[in-house]
Amino acid sequence: MGLFDIFRTRVKEVAENTDEDELSAPEESDEAEAALAEREQLEQETAEAEKAAETETASTDDWEDIESIEPQAPPSPPESTEEVDDWEDDPAPEPLSPTLSKKERKKAERERRQQEKERKRLMKQG
C-alpha cells in the first residue's frame, strides 16, 4: 500500500469518527455568541492595524519630496596615480572578430597567450 493510500484511508477513518455536532455550537447559545463577539473584535483590531499602517506609510512616504533631494557630486578620481597606471599597463584583450573561423580564433588566442608570456618574461627581467 502506497503512502497516499495510507493517508487516504486515515483521513476517511478520522472523518467517520468525527462528530460534526461537537465541532460547532448551536446558533443562539452563549458559546456561539462569545465566538461571534471575539471574531468581530479581531476584525476591528485588524482594520485598525491596517489603517495605522496606511497612515504611517503615507506620512513616511518620501516619493513626493523627490525634487527636494539634492544631486550628489560624482566621486572624485583617485589621488594616487599608481592605481591608474596599473590598469593602463595591462591592455584589455580585444574581442575576437565573429567573422573568424574556429581555427583562426584558436590560432589568434594561442598567439595572444604567447605574447602575454613574452611580456611577463620581459617585465620579470626588468
XYZ file of N, CA and C in Angstrom:
378
model
N 0.854 -1.168 0.000
C 0.000 0.000 0.000
C 0.903 1.234 0.000
N 0.614 2.147 -0.898
C 1.432 3.341 -1.031
C 1.150 4.353 0.064
N 1.998 5.333 0.147
C 1.872 6.374 1.158
C 0.566 7.140 0.999
N 0.194 7.422 -0.246
C -1.046 8.158 -0.474
C -2.254 7.328 -0.044
N -2.222 6.030 -0.325
C -3.340 5.165 0.068
C -3.487 5.124 1.582
N -2.379 5.066 2.284
C -2.423 5.062 3.752
C -3.016 6.373 4.253
N -2.575 7.465 3.673
C -3.088 8.777 4.064
C -4.592 8.864 3.800
N -5.021 8.395 2.636
C -6.440 8.471 2.278
C -7.288 7.643 3.239
N -6.849 6.435 3.571
C -7.635 5.609 4.493
C -7.681 6.244 5.874
N -6.580 6.860 6.288
C -6.552 7.510 7.608
C -7.504 8.704 7.643
N -7.548 9.474 6.570
C -8.461 10.619 6.502
C -9.903 10.141 6.560
N -10.207 9.070 5.855
C -11.580 8.537 5.882
C -11.966 8.083 7.287
N -11.038 7.417 7.977
C -11.317 6.965 9.343
C -11.598 8.149 10.265
N -10.782 9.169 10.179
C -10.959 10.340 11.035
C -12.278 11.025 10.717
N -12.626 11.113 9.443
C -13.884 11.759 9.050
C -15.086 10.978 9.570
N -14.991 9.660 9.550
C -16.104 8.842 10.040
C -16.246 8.946 11.556
N -15.143 9.037 12.261
C -15.182 9.063 13.723
C -15.484 10.446 14.293
N -15.482 11.470 13.466
C -15.705 12.827 13.950
C -17.194 13.113 14.019
N -17.597 13.671 15.144
C -18.992 14.069 15.316
C -19.089 15.549 14.958
N -19.790 15.859 13.879
C -19.888 17.233 13.397
C -20.619 18.144 14.376
N -21.526 17.589 15.143
C -22.269 18.404 16.104
C -21.362 18.906 17.229
N -20.316 18.151 17.559
C -19.399 18.573 18.611
C -18.461 19.691 18.134
N -18.279 19.800 16.828
C -17.375 20.808 16.284
C -17.972 22.205 16.293
N -19.287 22.293 16.243
C -19.923 23.609 16.199
C -20.926 23.750 17.334
N -21.165 24.999 17.685
C -22.124 25.289 18.755
C -23.454 25.695 18.120
N -24.560 25.483 18.819
C -25.858 25.936 18.306
C -25.848 27.455 18.137
N -26.648 27.956 17.175
C -26.623 29.369 16.802
C -26.867 30.320 17.954
N -27.834 30.076 18.768
C -28.243 31.018 19.811
C -27.601 30.735 21.169
N -26.625 29.834 21.227
C -26.028 29.504 22.518
C -25.042 30.591 22.949
N -24.706 30.579 24.238
C -23.746 31.547 24.778
C -22.370 31.369 24.130
N -22.014 30.135 23.888
C -20.713 29.833 23.289
C -20.618 30.419 21.872
N -21.677 30.292 21.084
C -21.691 30.829 19.723
C -21.624 32.352 19.745
N -22.370 32.978 20.652
C -22.364 34.438 20.750
C -20.982 34.950 21.173
N -20.324 34.240 22.080
C -18.982 34.631 22.514
C -17.988 34.515 21.349
N -18.126 33.461 20.560
C -17.236 33.276 19.414
C -17.450 34.373 18.375
N -18.719 34.744 18.140
C -19.017 35.816 17.186
C -18.474 37.159 17.678
N -18.607 37.418 18.976
C -18.099 38.668 19.543
C -16.573 38.724 19.423
N -15.926 37.609 19.670
C -14.467 37.554 19.556
C -14.026 37.780 18.106
N -14.773 37.203 17.157
C -14.446 37.392 15.746
C -14.580 38.863 15.346
N -15.655 39.519 15.802
C -15.854 40.934 15.495
C -14.723 41.786 16.080
N -14.313 41.448 17.302
C -13.237 42.192 17.945
C -11.930 42.028 17.151
N -11.632 40.821 16.705
C -10.423 40.576 15.921
C -10.470 41.325 14.588
N -11.649 41.355 13.960
C -11.784 42.083 12.696
C -11.549 43.578 12.900
N -12.068 44.127 14.007
C -11.869 45.545 14.297
C -10.388 45.845 14.544
N -9.720 44.971 15.283
C -8.302 45.173 15.566
C -7.466 45.135 14.284
N -7.781 44.199 13.391
C -7.023 44.122 12.142
C -7.297 45.338 11.262
N -8.549 45.813 11.260
C -8.878 47.005 10.474
C -8.135 48.224 11.023
N -8.076 48.349 12.351
C -7.358 49.467 12.969
C -5.862 49.382 12.667
N -5.326 48.173 12.708
C -3.902 47.992 12.424
C -3.597 48.352 10.969
N -4.488 47.982 10.050
C -4.287 48.316 8.642
C -4.345 49.823 8.428
N -5.301 50.491 9.090
C -5.408 51.945 8.957
C -4.155 52.622 9.510
N -3.667 52.130 10.645
C -2.463 52.708 11.245
C -1.260 52.508 10.323
N -1.173 51.346 9.714
C -0.064 51.074 8.802
C -0.153 51.967 7.568
N -1.366 52.197 7.069
C -1.538 53.061 5.897
C -1.144 54.497 6.212
N -1.566 54.992 7.365
C -1.225 56.372 7.719
C 0.272 56.500 7.984
N 0.868 55.467 8.548
C 2.307 55.503 8.814
C 3.089 55.530 7.512
N 2.700 54.713 6.552
C 3.409 54.711 5.270
C 3.146 56.000 4.514
N 1.965 56.559 4.665
C 1.669 57.814 3.975
C 2.498 58.954 4.562
N 2.713 58.945 5.865
C 3.480 60.020 6.488
C 4.981 59.866 6.255
N 5.456 58.650 6.097
C 6.887 58.433 5.879
C 7.224 58.268 4.409
N 6.246 58.431 3.549
C 6.483 58.260 2.124
C 7.232 59.471 1.584
N 8.447 59.252 1.079
C 9.290 60.343 0.599
C 9.211 60.526 -0.912
N 8.339 59.812 -1.559
C 8.273 59.932 -3.009
C 7.833 61.326 -3.442
N 7.031 61.978 -2.640
C 6.545 63.297 -3.015
C 7.651 64.348 -2.933
N 8.670 64.119 -2.129
C 9.735 65.088 -1.911
C 10.943 64.835 -2.809
N 10.760 64.180 -3.923
C 11.883 63.820 -4.783
C 12.596 65.047 -5.326
N 11.879 66.160 -5.503
C 12.509 67.362 -6.037
C 13.435 68.012 -5.019
N 13.174 67.796 -3.748
C 13.993 68.435 -2.725
C 15.317 67.711 -2.494
N 15.476 66.540 -3.070
C 16.721 65.796 -2.908
C 17.782 66.431 -3.795
N 18.911 66.752 -3.195
C 19.990 67.394 -3.940
C 20.810 66.330 -4.660
N 21.205 66.591 -5.900
C 22.034 65.616 -6.611
C 23.413 65.546 -5.965
N 23.945 64.356 -5.900
C 25.255 64.168 -5.292
C 26.333 64.350 -6.353
N 27.467 64.869 -5.925
C 28.589 65.055 -6.835
C 29.199 63.695 -7.143
N 29.683 63.488 -8.370
C 30.306 62.207 -8.691
C 31.570 62.028 -7.859
N 31.958 60.795 -7.586
C 33.142 60.565 -6.763
C 34.381 61.140 -7.434
N 35.263 61.667 -6.600
C 36.478 62.282 -7.132
C 37.429 61.188 -7.612
N 38.272 61.482 -8.601
C 39.219 60.486 -9.100
C 40.247 60.170 -8.020
N 40.838 58.993 -8.067
C 41.818 58.625 -7.040
C 43.026 59.550 -7.092
N 43.532 59.875 -5.909
C 44.679 60.777 -5.824
C 45.963 60.080 -6.255
N 46.046 58.802 -5.999
C 47.243 58.055 -6.347
C 47.191 57.690 -7.832
N 48.287 57.944 -8.530
C 48.337 57.613 -9.958
C 48.798 56.179 -10.177
N 49.267 55.516 -9.124
C 49.745 54.147 -9.260
C 48.620 53.218 -9.680
N 47.446 53.395 -9.091
C 46.317 52.531 -9.426
C 45.936 52.695 -10.889
N 45.935 53.927 -11.355
C 45.582 54.192 -12.745
C 46.643 53.615 -13.661
N 47.912 53.740 -13.282
C 48.999 53.230 -14.102
C 48.922 51.717 -14.241
N 48.539 51.023 -13.162
C 48.438 49.571 -13.221
C 47.439 49.145 -14.287
N 46.340 49.836 -14.356
C 45.313 49.471 -15.334
C 45.783 49.810 -16.751
N 46.539 50.892 -16.885
C 46.987 51.280 -18.218
C 48.058 50.336 -18.744
N 48.836 49.703 -17.855
C 49.879 48.784 -18.284
C 49.297 47.534 -18.921
N 48.168 47.078 -18.406
C 47.555 45.856 -18.908
C 46.518 46.207 -19.969
N 46.849 46.011 -21.232
C 45.857 46.324 -22.263
C 44.711 45.322 -22.198
N 43.526 45.811 -22.405
C 42.356 44.938 -22.388
C 42.390 44.069 -23.634
N 42.151 42.769 -23.481
C 42.165 41.908 -24.664
C 41.011 42.286 -25.591
N 41.337 42.412 -26.846
C 40.313 42.781 -27.811
C 39.476 41.555 -28.141
N 38.174 41.717 -28.228
C 37.345 40.564 -28.571
C 37.643 40.121 -29.999
N 37.622 38.823 -30.178
C 37.930 38.291 -31.494
C 36.756 38.535 -32.427
N 37.072 38.754 -33.649
C 36.045 39.045 -34.642
C 35.167 37.813 -34.853
N 33.857 37.981 -34.907
C 32.988 36.822 -35.102
C 33.082 36.268 -36.523
N 33.764 36.990 -37.411
C 33.887 36.507 -38.787
C 35.010 35.490 -38.931
N 35.859 35.347 -37.909
C 36.954 34.388 -37.974
C 36.420 32.981 -37.798
N 37.067 32.049 -38.455
C 36.671 30.657 -38.288
C 37.197 30.150 -36.947
N 36.757 28.976 -36.584
C 37.158 28.410 -35.297
C 38.673 28.215 -35.248
N 39.231 27.753 -36.341
C 40.667 27.523 -36.425
C 41.427 28.837 -36.268
N 40.966 29.879 -36.944
C 41.626 31.182 -36.868
C 41.533 31.770 -35.464
N 40.377 31.580 -34.806
C 40.220 32.088 -33.437
C 41.188 31.393 -32.492
N 41.322 30.069 -32.634
C 42.257 29.328 -31.784
C 43.691 29.800 -32.011
N 44.037 30.016 -33.270
C 45.385 30.463 -33.596
C 45.643 31.849 -33.002
N 44.682 32.752 -33.131
C 44.829 34.101 -32.582
C 44.930 34.052 -31.062
N 44.154 33.197 -30.429
C 44.197 33.060 -28.968
C 45.562 32.528 -28.531
N 46.083 31.552 -29.258
C 47.396 30.989 -28.947
C 48.481 32.062 -29.069
N 48.417 32.866 -30.128
C 49.387 33.945 -30.316
C 49.281 34.978 -29.196
N 48.068 35.284 -28.803
C 47.868 36.258 -27.725
C 48.490 35.747 -26.431
N 48.291 34.450 -26.127
C 48.871 33.880 -24.909
C 50.397 33.910 -24.958
N 50.978 33.622 -26.123
C 52.432 33.667 -26.263
C 52.943 35.086 -26.054
N 52.253 36.066 -26.601
C 52.656 37.459 -26.417
C 52.570 37.847 -24.943
N 51.544 37.374 -24.269
C 51.374 37.664 -22.840
C 52.528 37.052 -22.038
N 52.888 35.802 -22.361
C 54.013 35.156 -21.678
C 55.306 35.925 -21.922
N 55.519 36.341 -23.162
C 56.724 37.090 -23.515
C 56.768 38.413 -22.761
N 55.647 39.095 -22.680
C 55.580 40.375 -21.971
C 55.893 40.175 -20.485
N 55.336 39.118 -19.876
C 55.610 38.841 -18.466
C 57.087 38.518 -18.251
N 57.676 37.745 -19.179
C 59.090 37.387 -19.062
C 59.963 38.638 -19.134
N 59.637 39.552 -20.053
C 60.410 40.787 -20.189
C 60.257 41.672 -18.952
N 59.062 41.726 -18.390
C 58.844 42.528 -17.177
C 59.623 41.940 -16.007
N 59.717 40.598 -15.965
C 60.441 39.933 -14.884
C 61.941 40.226 -14.985
N 62.453 40.276 -16.213
C 63.874 40.567 -16.421
C 64.195 42.021 -16.098
N 63.260 42.851 -16.256
C 63.487 44.248 -15.879
C 63.437 45.099 -17.036
